Short mmCIF file of C-alpha atoms and ligand atoms in Angstrom, two decimals:
data_model
loop_
_atom_site.label_atom_id
_atom_site.label_comp_id
_atom_site.label_asym_id
_atom_site.label_seq_id
_atom_site.Cartn_x
_atom_site.Cartn_y
_atom_site.Cartn_z
CA UNK D 12 92.68 68.51 108.08
CA UNK D 13 96.01 69.67 108.93
CA UNK D 14 98.62 66.76 110.11
CA UNK D 15 100.59 67.92 112.98
CA UNK D 16 100.71 70.96 115.15
CA UNK D 17 102.73 74.10 115.08
CA UNK D 18 102.99 77.60 114.64
CA UNK D 19 102.63 78.88 110.66
CA UNK D 20 103.12 82.54 110.85
CA UNK D 21 103.03 84.81 107.63
CA UNK D 22 100.37 81.58 105.40
CA UNK D 23 97.92 83.84 104.61
CA UNK D 24 93.87 83.25 105.30
CA UNK D 25 93.26 81.22 102.54
CA UNK D 26 95.55 79.05 103.38
CA UNK D 27 94.72 78.16 106.59
CA UNK D 28 92.26 75.12 105.54
CA UNK D 29 90.84 73.64 102.64
CA UNK D 30 86.94 74.49 101.06
CA UNK D 31 86.50 71.03 102.23
CA UNK D 32 88.00 71.48 105.52
CA UNK D 33 85.38 74.29 106.61
CA UNK D 34 82.23 72.75 105.18
CA UNK D 35 82.92 70.39 108.08
CA UNK D 36 84.63 72.92 110.26
CA UNK D 37 81.15 74.51 110.36
CA UNK D 38 78.94 71.43 110.58
CA UNK D 39 81.66 70.22 113.72
CA UNK D 40 80.82 74.27 115.54
CA UNK D 41 77.64 73.77 114.90
CA UNK D 42 76.92 70.56 116.76
CA UNK D 43 79.18 71.09 119.48
CA UNK D 44 77.18 74.16 120.54
CA UNK D 45 74.06 72.95 119.82
CA UNK D 46 75.04 70.71 122.73
CA UNK D 47 76.72 72.25 124.75
CA UNK D 48 75.90 76.20 124.75
CA UNK D 49 74.89 77.61 128.09
CA UNK D 50 71.71 78.67 128.37
CA UNK D 51 71.25 81.33 128.48
CA UNK D 52 68.22 84.46 128.23
CA UNK D 53 69.46 86.03 124.30
CA UNK D 54 70.09 82.75 123.57
CA UNK D 55 66.33 82.18 123.96
CA UNK D 56 64.61 85.64 122.05
CA UNK D 57 64.80 86.87 118.38
CA UNK D 58 64.47 90.12 119.31
CA UNK D 59 67.05 92.13 117.64
CA UNK D 60 66.36 95.24 119.95
CA UNK D 61 67.14 92.31 123.02
CA UNK D 62 70.31 91.22 121.44
CA UNK D 63 71.41 94.14 121.09
CA UNK D 64 71.51 95.29 124.69
CA UNK D 65 73.22 91.38 125.56
CA UNK D 66 76.10 91.98 123.50
CA UNK D 67 76.37 95.73 124.64
CA UNK D 68 75.84 94.98 127.81
CA UNK D 69 78.81 91.62 127.91
CA UNK D 70 81.62 93.72 125.93
CA UNK D 71 83.75 93.63 128.62
CA UNK D 72 81.54 92.09 131.27
CA UNK D 73 81.20 88.73 132.78
CA UNK D 74 78.17 86.76 131.70
CA UNK D 75 77.55 86.07 135.28
CA UNK D 76 77.43 89.52 136.01
CA UNK D 77 75.49 90.25 133.00
CA UNK D 78 72.29 88.12 133.98
CA UNK D 79 70.28 90.13 136.69
CA UNK D 80 71.17 93.45 135.51
CA UNK D 81 69.99 92.33 131.71
CA UNK D 82 66.49 90.57 133.84
CA UNK D 83 66.39 93.83 134.83
CA UNK D 84 66.50 95.99 132.59
CA UNK D 85 64.47 94.54 130.39
CA UNK D 86 61.78 94.38 132.67
CA UNK D 87 62.06 98.75 133.46
CA UNK D 88 62.59 98.69 129.68
CA UNK D 89 60.98 96.42 127.56
CA UNK D 90 61.18 97.40 123.72
CA UNK D 91 63.26 100.02 122.38
CA UNK D 92 60.68 103.23 122.37
CA UNK D 93 60.31 102.20 126.62
CA UNK D 94 64.33 103.18 126.78
CA UNK D 95 63.64 105.89 124.48
CA UNK D 96 61.59 107.34 126.56
CA UNK D 97 63.18 106.33 129.44
CA UNK D 98 65.10 109.26 131.39
CA UNK D 99 69.61 109.27 131.68
CA UNK D 100 69.60 109.00 135.48
CA UNK D 101 66.61 105.83 134.99
CA UNK D 102 68.53 104.72 132.42
CA UNK D 103 72.11 104.84 134.30
CA UNK D 104 70.92 102.97 137.81
CA UNK D 105 69.65 99.90 136.39
CA UNK D 106 72.71 99.94 134.58
CA UNK D 107 74.20 100.61 137.77
CA UNK D 108 77.20 97.69 138.94
CA UNK D 109 77.82 96.99 135.12
CA UNK D 110 79.95 100.03 135.07
CA UNK D 111 81.26 101.49 131.37
CA UNK D 112 78.30 103.80 131.47
CA UNK D 113 79.47 104.90 127.80
CA UNK D 114 77.95 101.57 126.83
CA UNK D 115 74.20 102.49 129.06
CA UNK D 116 74.26 106.67 126.91
CA UNK D 117 74.94 105.75 124.44
CA UNK D 118 72.41 102.48 124.13
CA UNK D 119 70.19 104.93 124.95
CA UNK D 120 71.14 107.61 122.59
CA UNK D 121 70.36 104.89 120.01
CA UNK D 122 67.39 103.56 120.82
CA UNK D 123 65.72 107.68 120.53
CA UNK D 124 67.81 107.74 117.12
CA UNK D 125 64.99 104.42 117.01
CA UNK D 126 62.45 105.24 117.67
CA UNK D 127 62.43 109.21 116.78
CA UNK D 128 64.08 108.22 113.41
CA UNK D 129 63.53 105.28 112.53
CA UNK D 130 59.73 104.81 113.12
CA UNK D 131 61.22 102.00 116.42
CA UNK D 132 62.08 100.12 114.15
CA UNK D 133 66.13 98.12 113.94
CA UNK D 134 68.22 98.33 111.14
CA UNK D 135 68.21 94.59 109.91
CA UNK D 136 71.67 95.13 108.32
CA UNK D 137 74.93 95.07 109.93
CA UNK D 138 76.35 98.29 108.24
CA UNK D 139 72.69 99.76 108.70
CA UNK D 140 73.27 98.94 112.28
CA UNK D 141 77.00 100.67 112.77
CA UNK D 142 74.95 103.92 112.30
CA UNK D 143 73.73 103.89 115.34
CA UNK D 144 75.54 105.54 118.41
CA UNK D 145 77.60 102.66 120.59
CA UNK D 146 77.38 99.90 117.98
CA UNK D 147 81.32 98.80 116.29
CA UNK D 148 81.63 96.52 113.80
CA UNK D 149 81.08 93.40 116.40
CA UNK D 150 78.35 94.84 118.01
CA UNK D 151 76.43 95.13 114.47
CA UNK D 152 76.93 92.13 113.09
CA UNK D 153 76.23 90.08 115.88
CA UNK D 154 72.61 91.76 116.03
CA UNK D 155 72.97 91.15 112.18
CA UNK D 156 73.31 87.89 112.61
CA UNK D 157 71.69 86.81 115.49
CA UNK D 158 67.96 88.47 114.57
CA UNK D 159 68.33 89.19 110.60
CA UNK D 160 70.53 86.08 109.50
CA UNK D 161 73.55 88.22 107.65
CA UNK D 162 75.44 85.74 107.41
CA UNK D 163 78.81 88.06 108.41
CA UNK D 164 81.34 86.97 110.78
CA UNK D 165 81.42 88.38 114.33
CA UNK D 166 85.76 89.19 115.43
CA UNK D 167 86.67 90.08 119.22
CA UNK D 168 89.27 89.17 121.26
CA UNK D 169 87.47 85.54 121.89
CA UNK D 170 87.31 84.83 117.80
CA UNK D 171 90.21 86.79 117.29
CA UNK D 172 92.83 84.25 119.29
CA UNK D 173 90.70 80.42 118.67
CA UNK D 174 91.23 81.47 114.63
CA UNK D 175 95.09 82.58 115.59
CA UNK D 176 95.74 79.87 117.30
CA UNK D 177 93.64 77.20 114.66
CA UNK D 178 95.86 78.61 111.42
CA UNK D 179 99.04 78.83 113.70
CA UNK D 180 99.28 83.19 113.92
CA UNK D 181 101.05 83.99 116.26
CA UNK D 182 98.52 87.50 117.68
CA UNK D 183 101.75 89.58 117.22
CA UNK D 184 102.71 88.63 113.79
CA UNK D 185 102.17 91.87 111.44
CA UNK D 186 98.54 91.64 108.69
CA UNK D 187 97.23 88.85 112.02
CA UNK D 188 94.37 90.89 112.82
CA UNK D 189 93.82 91.41 108.63
CA UNK D 190 93.74 87.81 108.17
CA UNK D 191 91.70 86.31 111.25
CA UNK D 192 89.37 88.46 109.29
CA UNK D 193 89.04 86.43 106.10
CA UNK D 194 89.12 83.83 107.71
CA UNK D 195 86.38 84.55 110.03
CA UNK D 196 84.64 85.68 106.82
CA UNK D 197 85.27 82.36 104.72
CA UNK D 198 84.17 80.18 107.77
CA UNK D 199 80.70 81.93 108.90
CA UNK D 200 78.29 80.22 107.81
CA UNK D 201 75.36 81.27 104.67
CA UNK D 202 73.18 78.89 106.54
CA UNK D 203 73.16 78.99 109.42
CA UNK D 204 75.15 82.36 110.59
CA UNK D 205 74.30 82.92 113.73
CA UNK D 206 74.41 79.75 115.39
CA UNK D 207 77.82 79.61 114.24
CA UNK D 208 78.71 82.66 115.41
CA UNK D 209 78.02 82.08 119.85
CA UNK D 210 79.35 78.86 118.44
CA UNK D 211 82.92 80.71 117.59
CA UNK D 212 82.28 82.84 120.58
CA UNK D 213 80.91 80.37 122.76
CA UNK D 214 84.58 77.93 121.89
CA UNK D 215 86.71 81.37 122.82
CA UNK D 216 84.14 81.40 126.30
CA UNK D 217 84.65 78.64 127.44
CA UNK D 218 86.89 75.98 125.52
CA UNK D 219 90.25 78.03 123.86
CA UNK D 220 90.65 80.28 126.58
CA UNK D 221 93.14 82.88 126.90
CA UNK D 222 95.92 81.27 128.99
CA UNK D 223 94.95 76.95 129.58
CA UNK D 224 92.57 75.57 126.18
CA UNK D 225 91.37 72.96 126.94
CA UNK D 226 91.78 71.50 123.64
CA UNK D 227 90.57 67.76 124.32
CA UNK D 228 87.74 69.39 124.66
CA UNK D 229 88.21 71.06 121.25
CA UNK D 230 85.74 70.66 118.16
CA UNK D 231 88.12 72.04 115.82
CA UNK D 232 91.19 69.83 117.67
CA UNK D 233 91.79 68.34 114.64
CA UNK D 234 92.30 71.36 112.45
CA UNK D 235 93.86 73.57 114.85
CA UNK D 236 98.04 74.29 114.42
CA UNK D 237 98.38 74.92 117.35
CA UNK D 238 96.80 72.78 120.17
CA UNK D 239 97.18 75.77 122.86
CA UNK D 240 100.80 75.66 121.63
CA UNK D 241 101.02 79.31 121.28
CA UNK D 242 102.83 82.66 123.21
CA UNK D 243 100.34 84.86 125.06
CA UNK D 244 100.43 87.76 125.15
CA UNK D 245 102.18 89.32 127.82
CA UNK D 246 99.76 90.15 130.91
CA UNK D 247 100.59 94.04 132.19
CA UNK D 248 99.81 94.11 135.64
CA UNK D 249 96.69 95.37 137.20
CA UNK D 250 97.47 99.05 138.66
CA UNK D 251 96.43 100.11 141.47
CA UNK D 252 95.13 102.72 143.14
CA UNK D 253 94.15 103.84 147.16
CA UNK D 254 91.11 106.87 148.76
CA UNK D 255 89.23 107.15 151.06
CA UNK D 256 85.49 108.05 151.27
CA UNK D 257 83.03 108.59 154.25
CA UNK D 258 79.77 107.13 154.31
CA UNK D 259 77.87 110.47 156.45
CA UNK D 260 74.69 108.96 158.02
CA UNK D 261 71.72 110.70 159.30
CA UNK D 262 68.48 110.57 161.03
CA UNK D 263 67.52 106.87 161.22
CA UNK D 264 65.56 103.28 160.59
CA UNK D 265 63.79 104.85 157.38
CA UNK D 266 64.55 107.77 157.85
CA UNK D 267 67.79 107.42 157.48
CA UNK D 268 69.91 109.78 155.06
CA UNK D 269 73.02 109.32 152.99
CA UNK D 270 75.47 112.06 152.17
CA UNK D 271 77.05 111.20 148.31
CA UNK D 272 78.37 113.86 145.95
CA UNK D 273 77.24 113.76 142.18
CA UNK D 274 80.26 112.96 139.80
CA UNK D 275 80.77 116.53 137.36
CA UNK D 276 78.97 115.83 133.54
CA UNK D 277 81.65 116.34 131.85
CA UNK D 278 84.42 113.68 134.28
CA UNK D 279 85.47 110.68 131.54
CA UNK D 280 84.83 108.08 134.08
CA UNK D 281 81.60 107.45 134.71
CA UNK D 282 79.82 111.51 134.45
CA UNK D 283 76.70 112.36 136.49
CA UNK D 284 76.93 109.18 138.56
CA UNK D 285 76.04 109.37 142.27
CA UNK D 286 79.26 108.49 145.19
CA UNK D 287 80.96 109.01 148.77
CA UNK D 288 82.62 111.55 149.53
CA UNK D 289 86.00 111.28 149.80
CA UNK D 290 87.44 112.13 153.63
CA UNK D 291 90.91 113.33 155.49
CA UNK D 292 90.87 111.17 158.61
CA UNK D 293 92.17 112.12 161.67
CA UNK D 294 95.67 110.45 162.28
CA UNK D 295 93.89 108.47 165.66
CA UNK D 296 91.40 106.99 163.39
CA UNK D 297 90.98 103.83 162.02
CA UNK D 298 87.93 102.91 158.89
CA UNK D 299 85.23 101.62 159.33
CA UNK D 300 86.51 99.43 156.49
CA UNK D 301 88.36 98.24 153.51
CA UNK D 302 86.39 97.81 150.05
CA UNK D 303 88.22 96.35 146.97
CA UNK D 304 86.68 97.21 143.43
CA UNK D 305 88.48 97.33 140.41
CA UNK D 306 87.61 99.54 137.47
CA UNK D 307 89.42 98.54 133.58
CA UNK D 308 93.11 97.68 134.69
CA UNK D 309 93.25 99.92 137.76
CA UNK D 310 92.11 98.02 141.36
CA UNK D 311 91.10 99.96 143.91
CA UNK D 312 91.51 99.82 147.53
CA UNK D 313 89.29 101.50 149.52
CA UNK D 314 89.34 102.63 153.40
CA UNK D 315 85.84 103.24 154.73
CA UNK D 316 84.82 106.13 157.33
CA UNK D 317 81.74 105.80 159.05
CA UNK D 318 80.14 108.91 161.16
CA UNK D 319 77.36 111.08 161.58
CA UNK D 320 76.39 113.54 160.21
CA UNK D 321 77.56 115.68 162.70
CA UNK D 322 80.39 115.89 161.34
CA UNK D 323 79.66 116.87 157.69
CA UNK D 324 78.02 120.17 158.35
CA UNK D 325 78.83 122.57 155.83
CA UNK D 326 79.77 119.88 153.47
CA UNK D 327 78.62 119.81 149.37
CA UNK D 328 76.87 117.51 148.45
CA UNK D 329 72.88 116.19 149.06
CA UNK D 330 71.17 113.90 151.64
CA UNK D 331 69.00 110.85 150.06
CA UNK D 332 66.84 109.23 151.44
CA UNK D 333 67.67 104.99 152.26
CA UNK D 334 64.49 104.34 151.05
CA UNK D 335 65.70 106.52 148.03
CA UNK D 336 69.08 105.34 146.60
CA UNK D 337 68.17 102.73 144.56
CA UNK D 338 66.68 105.09 142.36
CA UNK D 339 69.85 107.03 142.20
CA UNK D 340 72.65 105.64 139.58
CA UNK D 341 75.60 104.97 142.25
CA UNK D 342 79.23 104.35 140.90
CA UNK D 343 79.14 100.59 141.04
CA UNK D 344 81.96 101.00 144.30
CA UNK D 345 79.44 103.30 146.05
CA UNK D 346 76.94 100.53 145.75
CA UNK D 347 78.84 98.07 147.20
CA UNK D 348 79.67 100.06 149.83
CA UNK D 349 75.76 100.93 150.68
CA UNK D 350 75.05 97.35 150.84
CA UNK D 351 78.01 96.08 152.79
CA UNK D 352 76.06 98.61 155.10
CA UNK D 353 73.20 97.89 154.47
CA UNK D 354 71.85 100.75 152.56
CA UNK D 355 70.67 98.37 150.38
CA UNK D 356 70.00 95.41 148.89
S1 SF4 H 404 90.60 74.49 122.09
FE1 SF4 H 404 92.67 74.20 121.98
S2 SF4 H 404 92.48 72.99 119.80
FE2 SF4 H 404 90.74 74.14 119.96
S3 SF4 H 404 91.13 75.88 118.52
FE3 SF4 H 404 92.17 76.52 120.74
S4 SF4 H 404 94.20 75.30 120.41
FE4 SF4 H 404 93.24 74.53 119.61
#
């Protein structure tokens, strides 16, 4: 057992704890996870497809934001065959609001590959899962361990932080990531790898928090060499971007239409998705309201002008009936603005 709460840089992974510690740490984490795990829909299944969808959605997205998207996505595409048979706009429409649309495109492409080349059967090992488009080491290990009990460790930013703190490594010291990987492989429970990995993720997400870890409630406190006394990475200030958009409206009631433009198919962000056109306001015009939206590390502040169609004559774009908006792959900001105006729910 660790005797003191102090940082131990430079120590190899094999010395982070004893073999006896490993056994006790596994048992303690599993008991804690069983008692404290959040009730999340993807934890009620061993279906590799459903676990895979949840892992892709959860990348860089908060659990709360994923829940409803996950439900709707699986209602529309309950199997890998259903997803493979969908067209891309259908997939992007149901992904709209989650951001990072490349994830959706890769998931869709991978589903088609599973159906066309693997007869609809998901690969059972992390190594084989890695061959699918959009599946990295983290997702492959998560699916293989949770759905198929393969004893492979998942390592993401949360797990790295927990294990670096437990071992007393500085996140900036040379080789820290490699040592964390080795430590994770030592710790993963071969009898219950899926629960162990989910316990690690849960610990990082709910207890060993980046800024202020809740060490008093931590099941690994007695083995932890830092107990929260650990340097955290300096956060870069968020960038801020200001832009102006117009909501051009034509008609009224159920026959009302909104002018949308489609992003280029080769755009680096949100390619092919639909958004509100840009606008150049007159000096005496005031925006209807200002919307805020965060994309990756950028905070977007958007002045929104609402206008009738007459002034939009000759503008590029497509007039989309309001009752068709929910079937379009809208950007998150566009969805937010149109929802605020009551054009969509
Ligand atoms: S919550 Fe505290 S005691 Fe637990 S692993 Fe993190 S830093 Fe260590």
